[in-house]
XYZ file of C-alpha atoms in Angstrom:
309
model
C -9.500 15.293 6.625
C -10.464 12.683 3.514
C -13.031 9.591 3.952
C -11.820 6.311 3.110
C -12.971 3.163 2.629
C -10.213 0.816 2.770
C -10.772 -2.658 1.860
C -8.150 -5.631 1.314
C -5.577 -8.133 3.286
C -4.503 -8.437 6.569
C -2.482 -10.612 7.455
C 0.418 -11.507 10.657
C 3.495 -11.289 8.836
C 7.351 -12.057 10.563
C 10.197 -9.928 9.003
C 13.622 -12.163 9.299
C 16.755 -9.883 8.268
C 19.521 -12.082 6.357
C 22.805 -11.572 5.549
C 22.379 -11.723 2.042
C 19.146 -13.102 -0.440
C 19.095 -16.093 -2.103
C 20.179 -17.252 2.168
C 22.810 -19.843 2.504
C 22.098 -22.858 4.557
C 22.746 -23.284 8.033
C 21.157 -25.611 10.495
C 20.591 -22.546 13.833
C 21.584 -18.926 12.696
C 20.881 -17.030 16.166
C 21.050 -13.047 15.631
C 19.511 -10.662 18.151
C 17.146 -8.177 17.086
C 16.276 -9.784 13.474
C 13.472 -11.739 13.633
C 9.933 -9.365 13.649
C 6.535 -10.482 14.265
C 3.259 -8.286 14.186
C 0.204 -7.357 12.042
C 0.481 -6.248 8.471
C -1.181 -6.727 4.882
C -1.557 -3.626 2.202
C -4.773 -3.032 3.821
C -3.896 -2.608 7.500
C -0.866 -0.947 6.912
C -2.658 1.707 4.088
C -5.870 2.432 6.602
C -2.697 2.913 9.534
C -0.287 5.540 7.382
C -4.245 6.927 6.562
C -4.992 7.615 9.925
C -1.867 8.516 11.063
C -2.358 11.464 8.308
C -5.206 12.144 10.014
C -7.737 10.494 7.306
C -10.908 8.920 8.752
C -10.432 5.736 7.668
C -12.610 2.583 7.826
C -10.655 -1.087 7.349
C -12.616 -3.677 5.855
C -11.555 -7.104 6.403
C -11.585 -10.803 6.816
C -9.358 -13.177 9.997
C -8.997 -15.448 11.517
C -12.317 -16.949 13.817
C -9.605 -17.204 16.262
C -7.666 -13.990 15.832
C -7.540 -11.359 18.269
C -7.660 -8.136 17.054
C -5.766 -6.303 19.655
C -3.357 -7.705 17.844
C -4.336 -4.742 15.585
C -3.531 -1.548 18.343
C -1.000 -2.481 19.874
C -0.760 -0.265 23.500
C 2.429 1.105 22.483
C 0.936 2.724 19.030
C -0.302 6.592 19.428
C -3.330 5.928 16.871
C -6.056 3.120 16.799
C -7.732 1.517 14.262
C -11.033 0.883 14.314
C -11.466 -3.685 13.847
C -15.723 -3.489 13.468
C -15.506 -4.079 10.258
C -12.632 -6.312 9.804
C -14.965 -10.028 10.080
C -13.633 -13.192 11.834
C -15.067 -15.187 9.483
C -12.376 -17.983 7.889
C -10.225 -20.233 9.625
C -6.931 -18.703 10.050
C -5.638 -15.151 9.690
C -3.215 -14.837 6.324
C 0.169 -15.761 7.180
C 3.671 -13.529 5.668
C 7.199 -14.288 6.039
C 9.875 -11.950 4.810
C 13.317 -11.966 4.477
C 15.644 -9.146 3.496
C 18.909 -7.753 3.560
C 21.088 -4.950 3.699
C 20.908 -4.269 -0.350
C 16.961 -4.116 0.406
C 16.623 -7.616 -1.606
C 12.764 -9.521 -0.585
C 11.920 -13.288 -0.559
C 7.873 -12.987 0.355
C 6.591 -16.495 1.164
C 3.346 -15.949 1.991
C -0.280 -18.196 2.725
C -3.510 -15.671 2.138
C -5.295 -19.543 3.816
C -8.692 -20.152 2.251
C -9.155 -15.949 2.087
C -9.396 -16.571 -1.450
C -12.817 -18.225 -1.398
C -14.215 -15.614 1.744
C -16.673 -13.348 1.081
C -16.994 -10.453 3.051
C -20.535 -9.221 4.530
C -21.944 -6.669 1.769
C -25.114 -5.102 2.911
C -23.208 -2.384 5.323
C -20.718 -0.851 2.942
C -22.935 0.925 0.637
C -24.047 3.374 3.611
C -20.012 3.342 4.248
C -18.851 3.559 1.151
C -21.838 6.927 0.377
C -20.200 8.686 3.414
C -16.471 8.670 1.932
C -13.746 10.030 -0.432
C -13.025 7.152 -1.849
C -12.369 3.681 -2.082
C -8.965 1.752 -2.029
C -8.734 -1.466 -2.648
C -6.684 -5.127 -2.285
C -6.946 -6.926 -5.208
C -7.789 -9.530 -3.457
C -10.851 -11.980 -4.758
C -13.984 -10.879 -2.151
C -13.197 -6.780 -3.062
C -14.278 -7.381 -6.530
C -18.027 -5.972 -5.017
C -16.524 -2.961 -3.511
C -15.938 -1.725 -7.079
C -20.092 -1.716 -8.448
C -20.991 0.164 -4.590
C -18.181 2.451 -5.657
C -19.060 2.710 -8.470
C -23.316 3.259 -8.083
C -22.352 6.290 -5.977
C -20.190 7.835 -7.776
C -16.465 7.338 -5.414
C -13.398 7.091 -6.994
C -11.271 3.774 -6.658
C -7.548 3.202 -5.635
C -6.240 -0.378 -6.189
C -3.040 -1.544 -5.004
C -1.975 -3.995 -7.636
C 1.627 -4.656 -6.188
C 2.930 -7.757 -8.232
C 1.738 -7.551 -11.883
C 2.150 -10.625 -13.878
C 1.260 -10.765 -17.488
C 0.323 -14.609 -17.361
C -3.017 -13.391 -14.536
C -3.839 -9.416 -15.539
C -6.939 -11.274 -16.994
C -7.812 -12.345 -13.490
C -7.561 -8.104 -12.615
C -9.456 -6.769 -15.526
C -12.414 -5.788 -12.673
C -9.555 -3.664 -10.755
C -7.823 -2.342 -13.957
C -10.867 -1.001 -15.886
C -12.685 0.071 -13.490
C -9.536 2.332 -10.701
C -8.979 5.272 -10.996
C -5.588 5.059 -9.477
C -3.379 2.388 -9.753
C -0.352 1.249 -8.222
C 2.030 -1.383 -9.170
C 5.158 -2.270 -7.546
C 8.300 -2.696 -10.564
C 9.285 -6.164 -8.906
C 7.906 -8.399 -12.197
C 7.772 -5.679 -14.263
C 9.609 -6.990 -17.320
C 9.349 -4.420 -19.873
C 10.609 -0.859 -20.719
C 8.476 0.664 -17.184
C 7.509 3.738 -18.987
C 6.227 1.692 -21.903
C 4.495 -0.154 -19.278
C 2.371 2.562 -17.591
C 1.561 3.774 -21.210
C 0.205 0.336 -21.759
C -1.984 0.311 -19.010
C -3.619 3.491 -19.647
C -4.112 3.477 -22.864
C -5.816 0.260 -22.690
C -7.571 0.622 -19.284
C -8.299 4.381 -19.194
C -6.688 5.053 -15.718
C -5.827 9.020 -14.944
C -3.388 7.916 -12.275
C -1.009 5.318 -11.836
C 2.326 4.675 -10.545
C 5.047 2.401 -10.213
C 6.941 1.774 -7.137
C 11.070 0.967 -8.927
C 12.566 0.506 -5.112
C 15.886 1.853 -4.425
C 15.253 3.645 -7.865
C 12.678 5.919 -6.950
C 9.271 5.240 -8.970
C 7.185 6.646 -11.724
C 4.052 9.251 -12.029
C 1.722 9.154 -14.634
C -0.897 11.535 -15.465
C -3.344 11.658 -17.967
C -4.864 15.304 -16.962
C -1.737 17.086 -16.682
C -0.085 14.736 -19.323
C 2.615 13.289 -16.835
C 4.774 9.823 -17.397
C 7.803 10.897 -14.992
C 10.321 8.951 -13.290
C 11.016 9.905 -9.421
C 14.179 9.327 -7.770
C 14.357 8.273 -4.024
C 14.747 10.733 -1.278
C 16.795 10.427 2.115
C 15.464 10.746 4.919
C 16.469 7.963 7.317
C 19.140 4.754 7.236
C 17.815 1.982 5.526
C 16.294 -0.403 8.008
C 13.516 -2.635 6.338
C 11.975 -1.804 3.206
C 9.338 -4.176 3.330
C 5.878 -1.859 3.702
C 7.426 0.659 1.615
C 4.984 0.732 -0.975
C 2.078 0.870 1.268
C 3.473 3.294 3.094
C 3.939 5.685 -0.218
C 0.846 4.738 -1.960
C -1.308 5.537 1.465
C 0.521 9.331 2.025
C -0.337 9.812 -2.104
C -4.141 9.287 -1.713
C -4.051 11.447 0.890
C -2.671 13.828 -0.299
C -4.120 13.556 -3.989
C -7.615 13.586 -1.994
C -6.743 16.725 -0.007
C -4.976 18.984 -2.994
C -5.777 17.313 -6.215
C -2.149 17.749 -6.917
C -0.739 14.273 -8.224
C 3.016 16.318 -7.678
C 3.033 17.405 -4.293
C 1.486 14.262 -2.824
C 3.731 11.698 -5.007
C 6.638 14.328 -3.622
C 5.377 14.059 0.340
C 4.422 10.128 -0.572
C 8.450 9.777 -0.951
C 9.311 11.786 2.315
C 7.130 9.389 3.754
C 8.443 6.225 2.153
C 11.715 7.037 2.653
C 11.657 8.164 6.636
C 9.057 5.457 7.190
C 12.067 2.236 6.221
C 14.483 3.457 9.072
C 11.844 0.961 11.159
C 11.379 -2.460 11.251
C 8.206 -3.662 10.810
C 5.513 -2.826 8.035
C 3.627 -0.561 10.326
C 5.763 1.993 12.142
C 7.728 4.752 11.564
C 5.302 6.922 9.830
C 6.045 10.933 9.849
C 3.338 13.472 11.261
C 2.070 16.306 8.643
C 4.341 18.749 10.055
C 7.629 16.409 9.825
C 6.480 15.885 6.128
C 6.253 19.584 5.481
C 9.767 20.422 6.953
C 11.215 17.894 5.040
C 9.513 18.722 1.631
C 10.471 22.329 2.380
C 13.847 21.774 2.863
C 14.756 19.431 -0.310
C 12.188 20.658 -2.546
C 11.614 24.113 -0.750
C 9.156 26.395 0.273
C 6.002 27.541 -1.476
C 2.409 27.522 -0.981
C 0.460 24.327 0.248
C -0.366 22.775 -3.664
C 2.594 24.015 -4.830
C 6.440 22.946 -5.322
């Protein structure tokens, strides 16, 4: 069992299935079972996935003063997230609306409210970091102080950059310079993805880089093993909604990488985990069990000793 501190964004998400993106104008569109609202956000989704896989994952985040935290733990879910370190200190909880179509295209509208200027109560953080294996961060402003605490205790740092924009790289410098493990989505990467990975790895001396490429698969870079390789997607489920798949993939990778130190094993399990997850509506639904992962890994890549594929 790994021990993770996950600091980052919680938001209220509304996911809307549409015929095609861009959306054509219509005064009213009424289709059953096409709109879904729940808790989401990078940190929430990653904490939930890690907890589902049997890890001890503490969620540290900021939400609105009047936010009912019961939304983070619906009654019909099999696992429970500890909300003791989710602080209701900002005016209102960040929100996001996601339009998606059958081709897995997404159009996202987000409103982070006053989160950009908020600060986390850091006095409680050092003892928690001292007892963890890894600190997992979103690249939100309030997460920056966590970097120094993680370095003080010699803990690995994993950062979900998600959306990369060259003109905003200077704002992510703290995260890029100190992360052992980085995750990006390729949605806004305009250069060759392999060149992008090599450039980031060389400039920031990163150990592990993952670039999610949606339906095309992903790229895994591992400095120690001299790996910079593309993996095609695997299929375990029909696609219902891909929102949150990247968070699920990143969390599952961290679970197995922390457990085994084997990036190849970890990324293959993570791909299975994410491929199953996209068969369900909502960013916090549809997680494989460890037993299911083992069965699918054996089916697709063959058997073998743990840590060997």
